[in-house]
Amino acid sequence: MRRSDVVIIGAGQAGLALSHCLGRAGIDHAVLERGRIGERWRSQSWRSLRLLTPNWLNALPGSPYK
């Protein structure tokens, strides 16, 4: 069994962002997800959803802004 300093429950947008930040800080961690990574964004999102913030503000940490 692997031991980690931090366990993140859920690999949604917040869990992935936290994992990236912990990795960059050199903190050992594990991410647990019961389904596919980011599944809710694929299967349970609203087609009518519109964000009123700039795109760069909604990107995951470490992903290039386009």
Short mmCIF file of N, CA and C in Angstrom, two decimals:
data_model
loop_
_atom_site.label_atom_id
_atom_site.label_comp_id
_atom_site.label_asym_id
_atom_site.label_seq_id
_atom_site.Cartn_x
_atom_site.Cartn_y
_atom_site.Cartn_z
N MET A 1 0.85 -1.18 0.00
CA MET A 1 0.00 0.00 0.00
C MET A 1 0.89 1.24 0.00
N ARG A 2 0.56 2.18 -0.86
CA ARG A 2 1.31 3.44 -0.95
C ARG A 2 0.81 4.42 0.09
N ARG A 3 1.73 5.12 0.74
CA ARG A 3 1.37 6.14 1.71
C ARG A 3 1.63 7.51 1.11
N SER A 4 0.72 8.44 1.35
CA SER A 4 0.85 9.81 0.84
C SER A 4 0.60 10.79 1.96
N ASP A 5 1.20 11.97 1.84
CA ASP A 5 0.96 13.03 2.82
C ASP A 5 -0.45 13.60 2.69
N VAL A 6 -0.96 13.64 1.45
CA VAL A 6 -2.27 14.23 1.18
C VAL A 6 -3.05 13.30 0.27
N VAL A 7 -4.34 13.14 0.55
CA VAL A 7 -5.23 12.39 -0.33
C VAL A 7 -6.32 13.34 -0.80
N ILE A 8 -6.48 13.43 -2.10
CA ILE A 8 -7.52 14.27 -2.70
C ILE A 8 -8.65 13.35 -3.13
N ILE A 9 -9.85 13.64 -2.64
CA ILE A 9 -11.02 12.85 -3.00
C ILE A 9 -11.73 13.55 -4.15
N GLY A 10 -11.70 12.93 -5.31
CA GLY A 10 -12.39 13.48 -6.48
C GLY A 10 -11.42 14.10 -7.48
N ALA A 11 -11.56 13.68 -8.73
CA ALA A 11 -10.69 14.19 -9.80
C ALA A 11 -11.48 15.07 -10.76
N GLY A 12 -12.31 15.93 -10.17
CA GLY A 12 -12.98 16.94 -10.97
C GLY A 12 -12.06 18.13 -11.14
N GLN A 13 -12.60 19.25 -11.53
CA GLN A 13 -11.77 20.43 -11.80
C GLN A 13 -10.99 20.87 -10.56
N ALA A 14 -11.64 20.92 -9.41
CA ALA A 14 -10.95 21.35 -8.19
C ALA A 14 -9.88 20.35 -7.76
N GLY A 15 -10.20 19.05 -7.82
CA GLY A 15 -9.24 18.03 -7.44
C GLY A 15 -8.02 18.02 -8.34
N LEU A 16 -8.23 18.17 -9.64
CA LEU A 16 -7.11 18.21 -10.58
C LEU A 16 -6.26 19.46 -10.39
N ALA A 17 -6.90 20.58 -10.13
CA ALA A 17 -6.16 21.82 -9.89
C ALA A 17 -5.31 21.70 -8.63
N LEU A 18 -5.89 21.15 -7.57
CA LEU A 18 -5.15 20.96 -6.33
C LEU A 18 -3.99 19.99 -6.53
N SER A 19 -4.22 18.92 -7.27
CA SER A 19 -3.16 17.95 -7.54
C SER A 19 -1.99 18.62 -8.27
N HIS A 20 -2.29 19.44 -9.23
CA HIS A 20 -1.24 20.15 -9.97
C HIS A 20 -0.42 21.05 -9.02
N CYS A 21 -1.12 21.81 -8.19
CA CYS A 21 -0.43 22.73 -7.27
C CYS A 21 0.42 21.98 -6.25
N LEU A 22 -0.10 20.88 -5.73
CA LEU A 22 0.68 20.08 -4.77
C LEU A 22 1.91 19.47 -5.44
N GLY A 23 1.74 18.99 -6.67
CA GLY A 23 2.86 18.42 -7.40
C GLY A 23 3.96 19.44 -7.64
N ARG A 24 3.57 20.65 -8.03
CA ARG A 24 4.57 21.71 -8.25
C ARG A 24 5.28 22.10 -6.97
N ALA A 25 4.59 21.94 -5.83
CA ALA A 25 5.19 22.26 -4.54
C ALA A 25 6.01 21.10 -3.98
N GLY A 26 6.02 19.97 -4.69
CA GLY A 26 6.79 18.82 -4.25
C GLY A 26 6.14 18.05 -3.11
N ILE A 27 4.85 18.19 -2.95
CA ILE A 27 4.12 17.50 -1.87
C ILE A 27 3.56 16.19 -2.41
N ASP A 28 3.93 15.09 -1.75
CA ASP A 28 3.45 13.77 -2.15
C ASP A 28 1.95 13.68 -1.92
N HIS A 29 1.22 13.24 -2.93
CA HIS A 29 -0.23 13.16 -2.80
C HIS A 29 -0.79 12.07 -3.71
N ALA A 30 -2.03 11.70 -3.44
CA ALA A 30 -2.75 10.73 -4.26
C ALA A 30 -4.13 11.30 -4.55
N VAL A 31 -4.64 11.02 -5.75
CA VAL A 31 -5.99 11.46 -6.13
C VAL A 31 -6.85 10.22 -6.28
N LEU A 32 -7.98 10.20 -5.59
CA LEU A 32 -8.92 9.08 -5.68
C LEU A 32 -10.17 9.54 -6.42
N GLU A 33 -10.58 8.75 -7.39
CA GLU A 33 -11.79 9.05 -8.17
C GLU A 33 -12.52 7.75 -8.43
N ARG A 34 -13.81 7.71 -8.17
CA ARG A 34 -14.54 6.46 -8.37
C ARG A 34 -14.87 6.19 -9.83
N GLY A 35 -14.95 7.22 -10.64
CA GLY A 35 -15.28 7.04 -12.06
C GLY A 35 -14.16 7.55 -12.93
N ARG A 36 -14.51 7.94 -14.15
CA ARG A 36 -13.53 8.51 -15.08
C ARG A 36 -13.17 9.92 -14.63
N ILE A 37 -11.95 10.32 -14.88
CA ILE A 37 -11.50 11.66 -14.50
C ILE A 37 -12.31 12.70 -15.28
N GLY A 38 -12.87 13.66 -14.56
CA GLY A 38 -13.66 14.72 -15.18
C GLY A 38 -14.99 14.27 -15.75
N GLU A 39 -15.51 13.15 -15.30
CA GLU A 39 -16.74 12.58 -15.88
C GLU A 39 -17.93 13.53 -15.82
N ARG A 40 -18.10 14.22 -14.73
CA ARG A 40 -19.26 15.12 -14.63
C ARG A 40 -19.25 16.20 -15.69
N TRP A 41 -18.06 16.69 -16.06
CA TRP A 41 -17.98 17.71 -17.11
C TRP A 41 -18.36 17.12 -18.46
N ARG A 42 -18.16 15.81 -18.64
CA ARG A 42 -18.53 15.17 -19.90
C ARG A 42 -20.02 14.84 -19.95
N SER A 43 -20.53 14.26 -18.87
CA SER A 43 -21.87 13.68 -18.93
C SER A 43 -22.96 14.48 -18.23
N GLN A 44 -22.61 15.38 -17.34
CA GLN A 44 -23.64 16.09 -16.57
C GLN A 44 -23.49 17.60 -16.66
N SER A 45 -23.03 18.08 -17.79
CA SER A 45 -22.90 19.53 -17.94
C SER A 45 -24.12 20.07 -18.68
N TRP A 46 -24.34 21.35 -18.57
CA TRP A 46 -25.47 21.99 -19.23
C TRP A 46 -24.99 22.61 -20.53
N ARG A 47 -25.69 22.32 -21.61
CA ARG A 47 -25.33 22.92 -22.90
C ARG A 47 -25.51 24.43 -22.87
N SER A 48 -26.40 24.90 -22.02
CA SER A 48 -26.69 26.34 -21.97
C SER A 48 -25.76 27.10 -21.01
N LEU A 49 -24.83 26.40 -20.35
CA LEU A 49 -23.94 27.04 -19.39
C LEU A 49 -23.05 28.08 -20.07
N ARG A 50 -23.03 29.27 -19.54
CA ARG A 50 -22.16 30.34 -20.03
C ARG A 50 -21.45 30.96 -18.84
N LEU A 51 -20.15 31.11 -18.94
CA LEU A 51 -19.37 31.73 -17.88
C LEU A 51 -19.14 33.19 -18.23
N LEU A 52 -19.27 34.04 -17.24
CA LEU A 52 -19.11 35.48 -17.46
C LEU A 52 -17.76 35.97 -16.97
N THR A 53 -16.76 35.13 -17.09
CA THR A 53 -15.40 35.47 -16.69
C THR A 53 -14.47 35.19 -17.87
N PRO A 54 -13.29 35.79 -17.89
CA PRO A 54 -12.35 35.54 -18.99
C PRO A 54 -11.94 34.06 -19.03
N ASN A 55 -11.68 33.54 -20.23
CA ASN A 55 -11.30 32.13 -20.39
C ASN A 55 -10.09 31.75 -19.54
N TRP A 56 -9.07 32.62 -19.47
CA TRP A 56 -7.86 32.27 -18.73
C TRP A 56 -8.15 32.04 -17.26
N LEU A 57 -9.20 32.64 -16.74
CA LEU A 57 -9.54 32.48 -15.33
C LEU A 57 -10.16 31.12 -15.04
N ASN A 58 -10.69 30.45 -16.06
CA ASN A 58 -11.37 29.17 -15.88
C ASN A 58 -10.53 27.97 -16.28
N ALA A 59 -9.30 28.19 -16.72
CA ALA A 59 -8.43 27.09 -17.14
C ALA A 59 -7.85 26.38 -15.92
N LEU A 60 -7.53 25.11 -16.10
CA LEU A 60 -6.85 24.38 -15.04
C LEU A 60 -5.42 24.89 -14.91
N PRO A 61 -4.88 24.94 -13.69
CA PRO A 61 -3.49 25.37 -13.51
C PRO A 61 -2.55 24.51 -14.35
N GLY A 62 -1.61 25.16 -15.01
CA GLY A 62 -0.64 24.43 -15.81
C GLY A 62 -1.06 24.20 -17.24
N SER A 63 -2.33 24.41 -17.56
CA SER A 63 -2.75 24.24 -18.95
C SER A 63 -2.56 25.56 -19.68
N PRO A 64 -2.05 25.50 -20.90
CA PRO A 64 -1.78 26.75 -21.62
C PRO A 64 -3.07 27.48 -21.97
N TYR A 65 -3.03 28.78 -21.87
CA TYR A 65 -4.18 29.60 -22.25
C TYR A 65 -4.20 29.74 -23.76
N LYS A 66 -5.37 29.52 -24.35
CA LYS A 66 -5.50 29.64 -25.82
C LYS A 66 -6.45 30.76 -26.14
#
